Coordinates of N, CA and C in Angstrom, one line a residue:
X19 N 0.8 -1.2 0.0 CA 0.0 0.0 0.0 C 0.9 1.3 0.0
X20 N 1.9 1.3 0.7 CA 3.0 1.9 0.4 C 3.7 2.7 -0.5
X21 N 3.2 1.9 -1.6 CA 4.4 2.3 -3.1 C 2.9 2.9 -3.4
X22 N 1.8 2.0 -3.5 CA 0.8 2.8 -4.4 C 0.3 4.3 -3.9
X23 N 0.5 4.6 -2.6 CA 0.3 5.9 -1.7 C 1.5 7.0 -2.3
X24 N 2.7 6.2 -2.2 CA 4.2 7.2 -2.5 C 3.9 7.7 -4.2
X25 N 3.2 6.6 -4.8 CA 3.5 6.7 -6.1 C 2.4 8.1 -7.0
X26 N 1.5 7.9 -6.0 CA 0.7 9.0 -6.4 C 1.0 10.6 -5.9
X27 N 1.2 10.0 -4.7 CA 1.9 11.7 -4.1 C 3.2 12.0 -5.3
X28 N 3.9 11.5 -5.8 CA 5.0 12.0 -6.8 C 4.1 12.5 -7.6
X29 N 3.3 11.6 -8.2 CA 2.5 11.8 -9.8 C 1.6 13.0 -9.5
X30 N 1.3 13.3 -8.7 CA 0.9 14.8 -8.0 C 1.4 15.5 -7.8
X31 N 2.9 15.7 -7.7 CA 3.8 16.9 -7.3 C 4.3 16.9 -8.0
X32 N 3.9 16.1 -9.9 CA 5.3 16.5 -10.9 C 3.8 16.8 -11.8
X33 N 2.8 17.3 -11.5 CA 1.2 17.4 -12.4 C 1.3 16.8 -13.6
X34 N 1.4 15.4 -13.5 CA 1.0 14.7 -14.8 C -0.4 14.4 -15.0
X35 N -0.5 14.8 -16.1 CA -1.9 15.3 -17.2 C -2.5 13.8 -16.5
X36 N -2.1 12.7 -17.0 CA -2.9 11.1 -16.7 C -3.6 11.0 -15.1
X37 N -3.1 11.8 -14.0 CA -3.5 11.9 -13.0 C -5.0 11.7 -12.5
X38 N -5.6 13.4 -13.5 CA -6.9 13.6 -13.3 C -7.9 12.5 -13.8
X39 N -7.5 11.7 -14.8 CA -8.3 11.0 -15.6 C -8.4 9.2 -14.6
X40 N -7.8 9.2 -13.4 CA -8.0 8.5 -13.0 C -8.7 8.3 -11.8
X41 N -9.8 6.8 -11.5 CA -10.8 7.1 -10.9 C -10.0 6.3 -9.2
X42 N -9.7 6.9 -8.8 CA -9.0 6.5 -7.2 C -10.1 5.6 -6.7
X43 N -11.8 5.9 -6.7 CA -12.6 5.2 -5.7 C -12.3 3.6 -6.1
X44 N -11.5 3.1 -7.5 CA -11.6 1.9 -7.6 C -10.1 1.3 -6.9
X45 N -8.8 2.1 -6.9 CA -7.9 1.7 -6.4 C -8.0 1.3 -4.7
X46 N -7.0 0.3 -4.4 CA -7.0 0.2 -2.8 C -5.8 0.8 -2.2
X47 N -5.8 1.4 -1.3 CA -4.8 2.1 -0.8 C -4.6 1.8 0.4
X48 N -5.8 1.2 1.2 CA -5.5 0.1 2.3 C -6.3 1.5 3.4
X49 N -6.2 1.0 4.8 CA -6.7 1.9 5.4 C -5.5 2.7 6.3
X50 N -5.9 3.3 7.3 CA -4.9 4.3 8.0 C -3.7 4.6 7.6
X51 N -2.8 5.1 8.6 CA -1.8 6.0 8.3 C -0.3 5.6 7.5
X52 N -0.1 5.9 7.4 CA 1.8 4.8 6.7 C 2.8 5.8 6.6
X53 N 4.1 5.5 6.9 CA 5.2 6.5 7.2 C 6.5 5.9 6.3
X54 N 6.8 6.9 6.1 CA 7.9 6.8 4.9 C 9.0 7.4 5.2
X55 N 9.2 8.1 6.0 CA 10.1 9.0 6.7 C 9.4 10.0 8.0
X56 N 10.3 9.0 9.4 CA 9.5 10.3 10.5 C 10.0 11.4 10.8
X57 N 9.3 12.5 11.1 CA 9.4 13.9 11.3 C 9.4 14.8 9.5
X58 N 8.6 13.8 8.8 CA 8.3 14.8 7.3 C 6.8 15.3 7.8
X59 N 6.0 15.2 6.3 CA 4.8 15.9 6.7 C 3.7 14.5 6.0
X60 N 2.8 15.0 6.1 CA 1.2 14.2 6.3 C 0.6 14.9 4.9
X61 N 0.8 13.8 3.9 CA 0.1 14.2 3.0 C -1.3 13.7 3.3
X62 N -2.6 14.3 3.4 CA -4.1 14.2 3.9 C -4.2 13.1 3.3
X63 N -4.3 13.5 1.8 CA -5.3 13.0 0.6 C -4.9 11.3 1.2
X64 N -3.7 11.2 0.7 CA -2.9 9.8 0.5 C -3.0 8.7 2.1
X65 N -3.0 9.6 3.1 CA -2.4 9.4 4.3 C -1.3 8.9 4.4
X66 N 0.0 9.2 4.4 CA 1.5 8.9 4.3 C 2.2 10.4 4.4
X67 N 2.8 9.9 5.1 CA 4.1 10.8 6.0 C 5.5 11.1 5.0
X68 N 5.8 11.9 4.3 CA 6.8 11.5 3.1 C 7.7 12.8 3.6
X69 N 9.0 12.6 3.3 CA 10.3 14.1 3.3 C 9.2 15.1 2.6
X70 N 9.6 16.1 3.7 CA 8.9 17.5 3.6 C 9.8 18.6 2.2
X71 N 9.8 18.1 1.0 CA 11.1 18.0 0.3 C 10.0 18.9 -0.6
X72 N 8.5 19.1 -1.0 CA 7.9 19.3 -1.8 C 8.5 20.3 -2.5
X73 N 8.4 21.8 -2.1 CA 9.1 22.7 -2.1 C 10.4 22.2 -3.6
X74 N 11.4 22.1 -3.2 CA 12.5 21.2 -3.7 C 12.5 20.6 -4.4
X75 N 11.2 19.5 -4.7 CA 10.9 18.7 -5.5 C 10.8 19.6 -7.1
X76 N 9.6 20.5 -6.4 CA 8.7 21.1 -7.7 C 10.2 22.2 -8.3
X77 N 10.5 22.4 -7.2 CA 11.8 23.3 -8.0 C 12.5 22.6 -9.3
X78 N 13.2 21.8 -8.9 CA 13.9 20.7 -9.6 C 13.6 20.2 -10.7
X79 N 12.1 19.8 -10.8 CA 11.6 19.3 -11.8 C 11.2 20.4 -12.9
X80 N 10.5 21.5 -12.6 CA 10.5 23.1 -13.5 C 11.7 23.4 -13.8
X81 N 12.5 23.3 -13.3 CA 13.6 23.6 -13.8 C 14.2 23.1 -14.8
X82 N 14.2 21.7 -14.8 CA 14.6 20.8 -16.1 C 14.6 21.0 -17.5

């Protein structure tokens, strides 16, 4: 549940177009919280705890 939680939080912070066209109520993502690194942040949507890197992230990738 892990990768599929991490995997979307990326595909959301690099705005790929295929994102919106997909229907999440059918995916399973499992229930409560999951941590990926402690003392990052809480992404809501996903529930997973990921490096508070976002910031950084989007820089990096616009820049490209």
């Amino acid at each position: 549940m892990k990768v599929k939680r991490l995997f979307m939080v990326f595909a959301e912070a690099c705005n790929h177009a295929w994102v919106k066209k997909l229907d999440l109520s059918k995916v399973d993502f499992g229930k409560g919280k999951r941590m990926i690194l402690k003392g990052g942040r809480l992404d809501t949507k996903y529930n997973i705890t990921v490096p508070d890197t976002n910031f950084q992230w989007k820089a990096s990738v616009n820049s490209a």
